[in-house]
mmCIF file of C-alpha atoms in Angstrom:
data_model
loop_
_atom_site.group_PDB
_atom_site.id
_atom_site.type_symbol
_atom_site.label_atom_id
_atom_site.label_comp_id
_atom_site.label_asym_id
_atom_site.label_seq_id
_atom_site.Cartn_x
_atom_site.Cartn_y
_atom_site.Cartn_z
ATOM 1 C CA UNK T 1 -17.282 -87.457 90.479
ATOM 2 C CA UNK T 2 -18.803 -89.893 88.290
ATOM 3 C CA UNK T 3 -19.834 -93.633 89.538
ATOM 4 C CA UNK T 4 -16.907 -95.395 87.396
ATOM 5 C CA UNK T 5 -14.298 -93.136 88.918
ATOM 6 C CA UNK T 6 -15.474 -93.999 92.273
ATOM 7 C CA UNK T 7 -15.295 -97.746 91.660
ATOM 8 C CA UNK T 8 -11.791 -96.936 90.594
ATOM 9 C CA UNK T 9 -10.841 -95.333 93.848
ATOM 10 C CA UNK T 10 -12.699 -97.733 95.892
ATOM 11 C CA UNK T 11 -10.868 -100.508 93.848
ATOM 12 C CA UNK T 12 -7.564 -98.931 94.524
ATOM 13 C CA UNK T 13 -8.223 -98.065 98.214
ATOM 14 C CA UNK T 14 -9.353 -102.003 98.791
ATOM 15 C CA UNK T 15 -6.024 -103.285 97.111
ATOM 16 C CA UNK T 16 -4.214 -100.867 99.258
ATOM 17 C CA UNK T 17 -6.122 -101.832 102.589
ATOM 18 C CA UNK T 18 -5.359 -105.526 101.694
ATOM 19 C CA UNK T 19 -1.954 -105.326 101.543
ATOM 20 C CA UNK T 20 -1.602 -103.057 104.506
ATOM 21 C CA UNK T 21 -3.657 -105.434 106.595
ATOM 22 C CA UNK T 22 -1.256 -108.456 105.076
ATOM 23 C CA UNK T 23 2.017 -106.284 106.065
ATOM 24 C CA UNK T 24 0.494 -105.497 109.133
ATOM 25 C CA UNK T 25 -0.046 -108.978 110.453
ATOM 26 C CA UNK T 26 3.408 -110.029 109.263
ATOM 27 C CA UNK T 27 5.040 -107.436 111.403
ATOM 28 C CA UNK T 28 2.861 -108.300 114.272
ATOM 29 C CA UNK T 29 4.345 -111.868 113.895
ATOM 30 C CA UNK T 30 7.824 -110.367 113.623
ATOM 31 C CA UNK T 31 6.983 -108.335 116.906
ATOM 32 C CA UNK T 32 5.934 -111.360 118.674
ATOM 33 C CA UNK T 33 9.076 -113.555 118.111
ATOM 34 C CA UNK T 34 11.461 -110.683 118.888
ATOM 35 C CA UNK T 35 9.378 -110.029 122.257
ATOM 36 C CA UNK T 36 9.666 -113.766 123.018
ATOM 37 C CA UNK T 37 13.373 -113.302 122.440
ATOM 38 C CA UNK T 38 13.452 -110.655 124.839
ATOM 39 C CA UNK T 39 14.670 -108.416 121.694
ATOM 40 C CA UNK T 40 11.885 -105.907 121.619
ATOM 41 C CA UNK T 41 14.508 -102.975 121.471
ATOM 42 C CA UNK T 42 15.914 -104.488 118.243
ATOM 43 C CA UNK T 43 12.557 -104.575 116.746
ATOM 44 C CA UNK T 44 11.864 -101.332 117.506
ATOM 45 C CA UNK T 45 15.195 -99.930 115.999
ATOM 46 C CA UNK T 46 14.471 -102.023 112.921
ATOM 47 C CA UNK T 47 11.051 -100.651 112.445
ATOM 48 C CA UNK T 48 11.319 -97.086 113.075
ATOM 49 C CA UNK T 49 14.252 -97.006 110.988
ATOM 50 C CA UNK T 50 12.406 -98.795 108.118
ATOM 51 C CA UNK T 51 9.469 -95.916 108.398
ATOM 52 C CA UNK T 52 11.761 -93.337 108.598
ATOM 53 C CA UNK T 53 13.751 -94.301 105.795
ATOM 54 C CA UNK T 54 10.568 -95.326 103.447
ATOM 55 C CA UNK T 55 8.843 -92.025 104.395
ATOM 56 C CA UNK T 56 11.559 -89.912 103.662
ATOM 57 C CA UNK T 57 12.774 -91.030 100.160
ATOM 58 C CA UNK T 58 9.231 -91.858 99.489
ATOM 59 C CA UNK T 59 7.909 -88.201 99.954
ATOM 60 C CA UNK T 60 11.061 -86.781 98.380
ATOM 61 C CA UNK T 61 10.367 -89.018 95.093
ATOM 62 C CA UNK T 62 6.806 -88.183 95.198
ATOM 63 C CA UNK T 63 7.124 -84.322 95.678
ATOM 64 C CA UNK T 64 9.974 -84.238 93.146
ATOM 65 C CA UNK T 65 7.750 -86.390 90.386
ATOM 66 C CA UNK T 66 4.858 -83.968 91.214
ATOM 67 C CA UNK T 67 6.885 -80.767 90.997
ATOM 68 C CA UNK T 68 7.938 -81.589 87.504
ATOM 69 C CA UNK T 69 4.727 -82.698 86.261
ATOM 70 C CA UNK T 70 3.037 -79.623 87.581
ATOM 71 C CA UNK T 71 5.725 -77.665 86.009
ATOM 72 C CA UNK T 72 5.026 -79.355 82.552
ATOM 73 C CA UNK T 73 1.280 -78.540 82.955
ATOM 74 C CA UNK T 74 2.014 -74.888 82.435
ATOM 75 C CA UNK T 75 -0.398 -73.464 79.783
ATOM 76 C CA UNK T 76 0.981 -72.205 76.616
ATOM 77 C CA UNK T 77 1.964 -68.333 76.458
ATOM 78 C CA UNK T 78 -0.706 -66.159 75.286
ATOM 79 C CA UNK T 79 -0.599 -65.115 71.519
ATOM 80 C CA UNK T 80 0.976 -68.605 70.815
ATOM 81 C CA UNK T 81 -0.625 -69.768 67.202
ATOM 82 C CA UNK T 82 -0.128 -73.243 66.809
ATOM 83 C CA UNK T 83 0.268 -74.474 62.896
ATOM 84 C CA UNK T 84 -0.690 -77.861 61.884
ATOM 85 C CA UNK T 85 -2.841 -80.721 63.129
ATOM 86 C CA UNK T 86 -3.777 -80.586 66.957
ATOM 87 C CA UNK T 87 -2.955 -83.511 69.024
ATOM 88 C CA UNK T 88 -6.824 -83.661 70.266
ATOM 89 C CA UNK T 89 -9.804 -81.721 69.261
ATOM 90 C CA UNK T 90 -11.274 -79.340 71.802
ATOM 91 C CA UNK T 91 -13.762 -81.872 72.685
ATOM 92 C CA UNK T 92 -11.369 -84.718 73.240
ATOM 93 C CA UNK T 93 -9.292 -82.267 75.299
ATOM 94 C CA UNK T 94 -12.225 -80.946 77.410
ATOM 95 C CA UNK T 95 -12.692 -84.562 78.419
ATOM 96 C CA UNK T 96 -9.256 -85.559 79.193
ATOM 97 C CA UNK T 97 -8.975 -82.237 81.311
ATOM 98 C CA UNK T 98 -11.324 -83.782 83.593
ATOM 99 C CA UNK T 99 -9.145 -86.353 84.719
ATOM 100 C CA UNK T 100 -5.557 -85.569 83.907
ATOM 101 C CA UNK T 101 -4.481 -83.445 87.199
ATOM 102 C CA UNK T 102 -5.810 -86.437 89.295
ATOM 103 C CA UNK T 103 -4.255 -88.987 87.186
ATOM 104 C CA UNK T 104 -0.667 -87.091 87.159
ATOM 105 C CA UNK T 105 -1.343 -86.962 91.172
ATOM 106 C CA UNK T 106 -2.193 -90.729 91.598
ATOM 107 C CA UNK T 107 0.835 -91.433 89.419
ATOM 108 C CA UNK T 108 3.069 -89.511 91.390
ATOM 109 C CA UNK T 109 1.586 -90.747 94.793
ATOM 110 C CA UNK T 110 1.985 -94.630 93.216
ATOM 111 C CA UNK T 111 5.576 -93.818 92.186
ATOM 112 C CA UNK T 112 6.246 -92.428 95.995
ATOM 113 C CA UNK T 113 4.913 -95.351 97.427
ATOM 114 C CA UNK T 114 6.795 -98.053 95.531
ATOM 115 C CA UNK T 115 10.179 -96.182 95.957
ATOM 116 C CA UNK T 116 9.321 -95.566 99.993
ATOM 117 C CA UNK T 117 8.477 -99.327 99.878
ATOM 118 C CA UNK T 118 11.580 -100.521 98.209
ATOM 119 C CA UNK T 119 13.562 -97.523 100.383
ATOM 120 C CA UNK T 120 12.158 -99.272 103.663
ATOM 121 C CA UNK T 121 13.784 -102.689 102.772
ATOM 122 C CA UNK T 122 16.973 -101.005 102.371
ATOM 123 C CA UNK T 123 17.222 -100.509 106.570
ATOM 124 C CA UNK T 124 20.268 -102.538 107.019
ATOM 125 C CA UNK T 125 22.093 -100.760 104.424
ATOM 126 C CA UNK T 126 21.125 -97.501 106.093
ATOM 127 C CA UNK T 127 22.264 -98.565 109.626
ATOM 128 C CA UNK T 128 25.558 -99.788 108.041
ATOM 129 C CA UNK T 129 26.194 -96.462 106.554
ATOM 130 C CA UNK T 130 25.425 -94.424 109.600
ATOM 131 C CA UNK T 131 27.446 -96.635 111.629
ATOM 132 C CA UNK T 132 30.707 -97.817 109.915
ATOM 133 C CA UNK T 133 33.446 -99.246 111.872
ATOM 134 C CA UNK T 134 37.130 -98.424 110.583
ATOM 135 C CA UNK T 135 38.827 -101.649 109.586
ATOM 136 C CA UNK T 136 42.501 -100.119 110.301
ATOM 137 C CA UNK T 137 43.651 -100.844 106.658
ATOM 138 C CA UNK T 138 43.183 -98.972 103.254
ATOM 139 C CA UNK T 139 43.048 -100.772 99.739
ATOM 140 C CA UNK T 140 46.044 -100.190 97.334
ATOM 141 C CA UNK T 141 43.986 -98.877 94.373
ATOM 142 C CA UNK T 142 41.699 -96.003 95.684
ATOM 143 C CA UNK T 143 43.415 -95.392 99.194
ATOM 144 C CA UNK T 144 39.881 -95.926 101.195
ATOM 145 C CA UNK T 145 39.500 -97.889 104.586
ATOM 146 C CA UNK T 146 37.956 -101.277 103.961
ATOM 147 C CA UNK T 147 34.875 -100.467 105.682
ATOM 148 C CA UNK T 148 33.874 -98.120 103.190
ATOM 149 C CA UNK T 149 33.247 -101.097 100.812
ATOM 150 C CA UNK T 150 31.677 -102.873 103.645
ATOM 151 C CA UNK T 151 29.423 -100.565 105.306
ATOM 152 C CA UNK T 152 28.750 -97.499 102.859
ATOM 153 C CA UNK T 153 29.125 -98.643 99.253
ATOM 154 C CA UNK T 154 25.772 -100.359 99.000
ATOM 155 C CA UNK T 155 23.665 -97.752 100.253
ATOM 156 C CA UNK T 156 25.463 -95.218 98.152
ATOM 157 C CA UNK T 157 24.846 -97.396 94.969
ATOM 158 C CA UNK T 158 21.267 -97.612 96.102
ATOM 159 C CA UNK T 159 20.737 -93.716 96.602
ATOM 160 C CA UNK T 160 22.281 -93.230 93.224
ATOM 161 C CA UNK T 161 19.828 -95.413 91.640
ATOM 162 C CA UNK T 162 16.948 -93.464 93.194
ATOM 163 C CA UNK T 163 18.303 -90.269 91.730
ATOM 164 C CA UNK T 164 18.972 -91.306 88.191
ATOM 165 C CA UNK T 165 15.558 -93.282 88.116
ATOM 166 C CA UNK T 166 14.149 -90.059 89.667
ATOM 167 C CA UNK T 167 15.457 -88.197 86.535
ATOM 168 C CA UNK T 168 14.219 -90.663 84.065
ATOM 169 C CA UNK T 169 10.892 -90.988 85.333
ATOM 170 C CA UNK T 170 10.607 -87.301 85.686
ATOM 171 C CA UNK T 171 11.839 -86.834 81.985
ATOM 172 C CA UNK T 172 9.320 -89.359 80.293
ATOM 173 C CA UNK T 173 6.326 -87.951 82.384
ATOM 174 C CA UNK T 174 7.069 -84.437 81.911
ATOM 175 C CA UNK T 175 7.819 -85.038 78.098
ATOM 176 C CA UNK T 176 4.405 -86.918 77.673
ATOM 177 C CA UNK T 177 2.697 -83.844 79.550
ATOM 178 C CA UNK T 178 4.457 -81.424 76.990
ATOM 179 C CA UNK T 179 3.296 -83.264 74.187
ATOM 180 C CA UNK T 180 -0.209 -83.158 75.648
ATOM 181 C CA UNK T 181 -0.072 -79.359 76.050
ATOM 182 C CA UNK T 182 1.696 -79.018 72.899
ATOM 183 C CA UNK T 183 4.629 -77.249 73.975
ATOM 184 C CA UNK T 184 6.503 -80.123 72.397
ATOM 185 C CA UNK T 185 5.206 -80.905 68.823
ATOM 186 C CA UNK T 186 6.133 -82.992 66.090
ATOM 187 C CA UNK T 187 5.488 -81.448 62.457
ATOM 188 C CA UNK T 188 6.464 -83.345 59.697
ATOM 189 C CA UNK T 189 10.184 -84.617 60.475
ATOM 190 C CA UNK T 190 10.851 -81.732 63.036
ATOM 191 C CA UNK T 191 10.407 -81.317 66.760
ATOM 192 C CA UNK T 192 9.443 -78.230 67.793
ATOM 193 C CA UNK T 193 9.625 -77.304 71.513
ATOM 194 C CA UNK T 194 8.487 -74.099 73.764
ATOM 195 C CA UNK T 195 11.286 -72.297 75.216
ATOM 196 C CA UNK T 196 10.361 -73.399 78.814
ATOM 197 C CA UNK T 197 9.647 -77.010 77.545
ATOM 198 C CA UNK T 198 12.976 -77.091 76.031
ATOM 199 C CA UNK T 199 14.809 -75.757 79.214
ATOM 200 C CA UNK T 200 13.334 -77.768 81.368
ATOM 201 C CA UNK T 201 13.711 -81.122 79.475
ATOM 202 C CA UNK T 202 17.361 -80.419 78.841
ATOM 203 C CA UNK T 203 17.768 -79.711 82.641
ATOM 204 C CA UNK T 204 16.147 -83.267 83.400
ATOM 205 C CA UNK T 205 18.742 -84.846 80.767
ATOM 206 C CA UNK T 206 21.800 -82.908 82.042
ATOM 207 C CA UNK T 207 21.030 -84.109 85.177
ATOM 208 C CA UNK T 208 20.499 -87.734 84.396
ATOM 209 C CA UNK T 209 23.784 -87.631 82.513
ATOM 210 C CA UNK T 210 25.323 -86.335 85.598
ATOM 211 C CA UNK T 211 24.270 -88.841 87.776
ATOM 212 C CA UNK T 212 25.028 -91.553 85.210
ATOM 213 C CA UNK T 213 28.535 -90.120 85.412
ATOM 214 C CA UNK T 214 28.513 -90.538 89.128
ATOM 215 C CA UNK T 215 27.035 -93.984 88.729
ATOM 216 C CA UNK T 216 30.656 -94.785 86.892
ATOM 217 C CA UNK T 217 32.547 -93.772 89.420
ATOM 218 C CA UNK T 218 31.019 -95.836 92.089
ATOM 219 C CA UNK T 219 31.175 -98.644 89.475
ATOM 220 C CA UNK T 220 35.089 -98.100 89.722
ATOM 221 C CA UNK T 221 34.500 -98.800 93.385
ATOM 222 C CA UNK T 222 32.938 -101.921 92.831
#
């Protein structure tokens, strides 16, 4: 690892450490306040719900993104002859190869962390979703108990957003990697794609469109 790359890692580590310290101090202040009110069990419930929700969704998002990017990093099949201008020269490609896998891993980790932090803030929606109380009357349009709209709909909409953006981010990242791998190339006015790149991209597009269709259904409830 070069000195410049070490400094980049030190910078990211310092920023992450600073943010964690601030977050820890804020949580400690909340803890002291709950204890002073005799509500320590409430604080513990909220804390572990936030940790569990953030870790679960953040790790799943990271694994999904990392799997797609690694899938796009597969080398071209043997015997493939590329016609036309190359995206990068061999010397430029050799330089990029030194950092690309590491950069993709960092990108996936940052994506998982951001999604996990946002997920942890939805702790109240998750508790409502897990513990709905029937209202005893249904709406006249969809014939659902009114508790569905109060306790469950918000969490369903949030989970839908996570899945939809998961497909969107994975598609954009994978296509960019395929362009670098030259499994997808633009020759003149035509886009050429290797079979594995085409299948992977179409799978992500189909998943995104299906998720979007589910979103329209959720919008009806809202």
